[in-house]
Coordinates of C-alpha atoms in Angstrom, one line a residue:
Chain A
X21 CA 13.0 -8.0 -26.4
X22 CA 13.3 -10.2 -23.0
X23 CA 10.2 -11.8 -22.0
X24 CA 10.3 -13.8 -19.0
X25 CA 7.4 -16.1 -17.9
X26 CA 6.9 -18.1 -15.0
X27 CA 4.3 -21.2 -13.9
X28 CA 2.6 -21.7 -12.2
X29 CA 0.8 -18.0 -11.5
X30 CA -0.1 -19.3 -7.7
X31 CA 0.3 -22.6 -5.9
X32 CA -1.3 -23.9 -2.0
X33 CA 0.6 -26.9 -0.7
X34 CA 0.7 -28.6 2.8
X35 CA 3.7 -27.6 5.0
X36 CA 6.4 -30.2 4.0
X37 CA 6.1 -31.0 0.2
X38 CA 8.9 -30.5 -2.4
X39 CA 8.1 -28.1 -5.0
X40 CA 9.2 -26.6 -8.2
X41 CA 8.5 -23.2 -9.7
X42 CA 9.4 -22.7 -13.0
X43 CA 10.5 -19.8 -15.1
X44 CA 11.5 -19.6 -18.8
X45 CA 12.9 -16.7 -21.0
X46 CA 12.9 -15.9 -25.1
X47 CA 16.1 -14.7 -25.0
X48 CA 19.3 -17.0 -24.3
X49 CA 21.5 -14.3 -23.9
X50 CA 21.3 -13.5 -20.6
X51 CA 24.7 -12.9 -17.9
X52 CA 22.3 -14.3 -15.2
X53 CA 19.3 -15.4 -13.8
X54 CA 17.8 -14.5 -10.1
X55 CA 15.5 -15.5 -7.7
X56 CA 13.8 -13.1 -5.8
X57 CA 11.5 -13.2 -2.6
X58 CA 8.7 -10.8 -2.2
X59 CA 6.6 -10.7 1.1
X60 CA 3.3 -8.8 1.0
X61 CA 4.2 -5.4 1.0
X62 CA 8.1 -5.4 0.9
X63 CA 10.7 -5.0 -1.4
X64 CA 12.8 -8.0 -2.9
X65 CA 14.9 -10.2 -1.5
X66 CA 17.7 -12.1 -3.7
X67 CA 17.4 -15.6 -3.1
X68 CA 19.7 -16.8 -5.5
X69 CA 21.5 -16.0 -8.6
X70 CA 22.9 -18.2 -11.4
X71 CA 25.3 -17.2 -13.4
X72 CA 25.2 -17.7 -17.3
X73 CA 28.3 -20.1 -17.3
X74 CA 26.2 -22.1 -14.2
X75 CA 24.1 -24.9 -14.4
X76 CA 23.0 -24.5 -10.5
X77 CA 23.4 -22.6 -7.3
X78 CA 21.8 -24.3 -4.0
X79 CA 21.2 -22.3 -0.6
X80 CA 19.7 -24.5 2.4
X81 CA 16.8 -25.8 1.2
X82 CA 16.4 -23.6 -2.0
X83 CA 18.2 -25.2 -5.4
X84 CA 18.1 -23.0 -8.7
X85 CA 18.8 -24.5 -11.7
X86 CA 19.7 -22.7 -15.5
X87 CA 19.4 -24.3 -18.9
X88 CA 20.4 -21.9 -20.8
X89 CA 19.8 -23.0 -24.2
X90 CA 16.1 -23.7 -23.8
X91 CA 15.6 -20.8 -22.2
X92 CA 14.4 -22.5 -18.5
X93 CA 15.2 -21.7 -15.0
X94 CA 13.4 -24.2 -12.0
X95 CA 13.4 -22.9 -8.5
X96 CA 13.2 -26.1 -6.0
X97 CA 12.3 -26.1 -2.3
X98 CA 12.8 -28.9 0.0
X99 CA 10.6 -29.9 2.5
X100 CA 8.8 -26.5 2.2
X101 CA 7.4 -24.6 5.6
X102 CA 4.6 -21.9 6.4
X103 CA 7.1 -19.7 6.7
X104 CA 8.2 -19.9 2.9
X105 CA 4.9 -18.4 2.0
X106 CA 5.5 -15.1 -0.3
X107 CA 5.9 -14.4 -3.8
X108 CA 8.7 -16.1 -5.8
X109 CA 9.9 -13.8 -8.7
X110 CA 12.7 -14.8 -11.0
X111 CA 14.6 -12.5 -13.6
X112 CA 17.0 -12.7 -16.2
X113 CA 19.8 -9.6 -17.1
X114 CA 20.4 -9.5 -20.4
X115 CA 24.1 -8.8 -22.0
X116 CA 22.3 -6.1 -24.2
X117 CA 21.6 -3.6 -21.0
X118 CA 21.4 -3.5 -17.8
X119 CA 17.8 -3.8 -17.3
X120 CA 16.7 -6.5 -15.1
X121 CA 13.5 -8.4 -16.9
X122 CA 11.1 -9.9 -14.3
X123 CA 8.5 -12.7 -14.7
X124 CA 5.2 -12.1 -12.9
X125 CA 5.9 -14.2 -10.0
X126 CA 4.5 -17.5 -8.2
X127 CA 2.4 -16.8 -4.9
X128 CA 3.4 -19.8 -2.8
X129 CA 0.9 -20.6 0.2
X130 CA 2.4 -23.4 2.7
X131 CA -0.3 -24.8 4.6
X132 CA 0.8 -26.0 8.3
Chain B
X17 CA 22.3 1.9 7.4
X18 CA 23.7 -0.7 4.9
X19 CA 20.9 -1.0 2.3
X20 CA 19.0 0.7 0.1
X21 CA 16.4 3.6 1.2
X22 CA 13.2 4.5 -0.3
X23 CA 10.8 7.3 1.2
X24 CA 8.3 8.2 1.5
X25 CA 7.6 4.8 1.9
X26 CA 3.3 5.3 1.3
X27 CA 2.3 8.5 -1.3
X28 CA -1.1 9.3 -1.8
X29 CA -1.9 12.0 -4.6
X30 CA -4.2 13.5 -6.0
X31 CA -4.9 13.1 -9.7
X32 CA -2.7 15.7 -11.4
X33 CA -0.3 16.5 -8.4
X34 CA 3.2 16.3 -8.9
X35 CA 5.1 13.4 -6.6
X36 CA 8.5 13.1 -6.0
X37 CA 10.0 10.1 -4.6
X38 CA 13.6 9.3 -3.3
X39 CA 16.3 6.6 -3.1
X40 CA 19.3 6.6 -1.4
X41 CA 21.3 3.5 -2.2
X42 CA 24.0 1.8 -0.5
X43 CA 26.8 3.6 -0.2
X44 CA 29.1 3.7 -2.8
X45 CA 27.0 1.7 -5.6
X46 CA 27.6 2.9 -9.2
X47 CA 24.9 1.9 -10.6
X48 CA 21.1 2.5 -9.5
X49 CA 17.7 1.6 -11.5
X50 CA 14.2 2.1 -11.1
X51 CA 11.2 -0.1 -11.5
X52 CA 7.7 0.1 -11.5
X53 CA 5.6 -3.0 -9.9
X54 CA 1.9 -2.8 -11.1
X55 CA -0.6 -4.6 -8.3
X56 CA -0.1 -8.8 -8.8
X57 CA 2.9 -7.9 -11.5
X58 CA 6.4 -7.6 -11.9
X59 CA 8.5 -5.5 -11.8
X60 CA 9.3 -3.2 -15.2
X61 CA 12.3 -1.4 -15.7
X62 CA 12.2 2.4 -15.6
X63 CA 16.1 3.9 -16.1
X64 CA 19.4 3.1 -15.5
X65 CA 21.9 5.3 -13.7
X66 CA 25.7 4.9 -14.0
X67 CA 27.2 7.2 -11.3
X68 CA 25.5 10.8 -12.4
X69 CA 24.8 9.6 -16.0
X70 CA 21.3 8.3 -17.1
X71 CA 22.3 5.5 -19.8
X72 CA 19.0 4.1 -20.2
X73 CA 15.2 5.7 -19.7
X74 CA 13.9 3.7 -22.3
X75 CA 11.4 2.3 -19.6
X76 CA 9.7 5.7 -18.6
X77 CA 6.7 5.4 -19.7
X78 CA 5.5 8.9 -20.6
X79 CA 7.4 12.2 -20.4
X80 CA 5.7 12.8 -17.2
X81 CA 8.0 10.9 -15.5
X82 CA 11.5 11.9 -14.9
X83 CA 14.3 10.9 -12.7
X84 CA 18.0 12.3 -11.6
X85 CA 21.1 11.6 -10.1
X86 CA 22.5 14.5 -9.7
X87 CA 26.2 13.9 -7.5
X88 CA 25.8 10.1 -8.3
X89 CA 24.4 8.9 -5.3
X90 CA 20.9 9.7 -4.2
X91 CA 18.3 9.5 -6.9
X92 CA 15.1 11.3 -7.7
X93 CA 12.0 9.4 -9.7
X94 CA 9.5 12.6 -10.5
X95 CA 6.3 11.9 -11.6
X96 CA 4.2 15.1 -12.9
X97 CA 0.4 15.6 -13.0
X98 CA -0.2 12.0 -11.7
X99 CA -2.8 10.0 -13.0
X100 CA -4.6 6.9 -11.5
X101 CA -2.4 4.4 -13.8
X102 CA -0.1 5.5 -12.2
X103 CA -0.5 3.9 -9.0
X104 CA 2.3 1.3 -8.1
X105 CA 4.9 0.2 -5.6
X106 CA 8.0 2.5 -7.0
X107 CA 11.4 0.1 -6.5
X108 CA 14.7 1.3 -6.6
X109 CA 17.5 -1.0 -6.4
X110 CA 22.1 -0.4 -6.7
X111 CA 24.4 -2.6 -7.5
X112 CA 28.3 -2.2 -7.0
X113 CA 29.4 -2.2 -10.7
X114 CA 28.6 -0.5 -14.1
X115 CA 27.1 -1.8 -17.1
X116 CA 27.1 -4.8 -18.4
X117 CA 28.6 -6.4 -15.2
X118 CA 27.5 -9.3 -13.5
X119 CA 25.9 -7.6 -10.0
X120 CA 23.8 -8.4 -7.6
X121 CA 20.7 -5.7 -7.7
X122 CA 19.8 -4.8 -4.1
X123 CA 16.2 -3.7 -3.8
X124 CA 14.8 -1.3 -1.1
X125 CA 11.3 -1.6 0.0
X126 CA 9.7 0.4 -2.1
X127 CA 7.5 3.3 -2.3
X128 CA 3.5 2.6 -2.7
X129 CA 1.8 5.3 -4.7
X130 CA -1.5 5.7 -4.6
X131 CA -3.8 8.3 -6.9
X132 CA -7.0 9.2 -6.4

């Protein structure tokens, strides 16, 4: 069974900083990983996905990256603002189903 | 519109009511899932929908809950004589493709039930 697991569980930093979030998953074989946003009280919003083949994907400031065979994704946000405060969720889909399996987020505060 | 469509979008029950709570996802999406997203967790897989056909319920966590798709688009999550661990935000995301492909999942916002 997928378990999915992310650090750290919440993190305050001051508007401007580099960060890393990381996520890492049991099982290897996964067809892809994805970052999600969730703001307080809203759905999900796909940030970015990584395919299994993939080693990164980069979107503006955002950069995912996927080692698959140790079982680690890191999220990384440059020069991070107030307005990238939410929840950061990452899941991986496994080839056995179709069943996404979540980790239990980061809550990001960015300071201004 | 263009995404997915939860309502009602706030439920409050009563401890043993029925609830029934709907999804319409984007048009022409094959597949559709459910999850349930506890207070400070995440989201857990419910079921799986490939056009009409439930392929996976595994996730239900109790025969009280039980979901359809009858004409393979809108979907129907019924949850039957509620109790208060039930309470959650209800998610329903589509995705273009069947099984086993690599989609996107597109989330709507969710429906917050609350039981008293």
């Amino acid at each position: 069974k997928q378990e999915v697991t992310q650090i750290p569980a919440a993190l305050s930093v001051p508007e401007g900083e580099n960060l890393v979030l990381n996520c890492s998953f049991t099982d290897s074989a996964i067809y892809n990983l994805q970052w999600f946003r969730q703001d307080p009280g809203k759905g999900l919003t796909s940030l970015l996905l990584i395919q299994s083949s993939q080693r990164e994907q980069t979107s503006g400031r955002l950069n995912a990256s996927l080692d698959k065979s140790s079982g680690r994704s890191t999220l990384y946000i440059a020069a991070s603002q107030p307005g990238d405060s939410a929840t950061y969720l990452c899941a991986a889909l496994s080839t056995s189903g179709s069943r996404l399996t979540f980790g239990e987020g980061t809550q990001l505060t960015v300071n201004p | 519109g263009a995404g997915v469509s939860q309502s009602p979008r706030y439920k409050v029950a009563k401890r043993g009511q029925d609830v029934a709570l709907r999804c319409d996802p984007i048009s022409g999406h094959v597949s559709l899932f459910w999850y349930q997203q506890a207070l400070g967790q995440g989201p857990e897989f419910l079921t799986y929908f490939q056009n009409e056909a439930q392929l996976d319920k595994s996730g239900l966590p109790s025969d009280r809950f039980f979901a359809e798709r009858p004409e393979g688009s809108v979907s129907t999550l019924k949850i039957q004589r509620t109790q208060q661990e039930d309470s959650a935000v209800y998610l329903c995301a589509s995705s273009p493709r069947g099984q086993g492909s690599k989609n996107i999942q597109y989330f709507g916002a969710g429906t917050r039930l609350s039981v008293l």
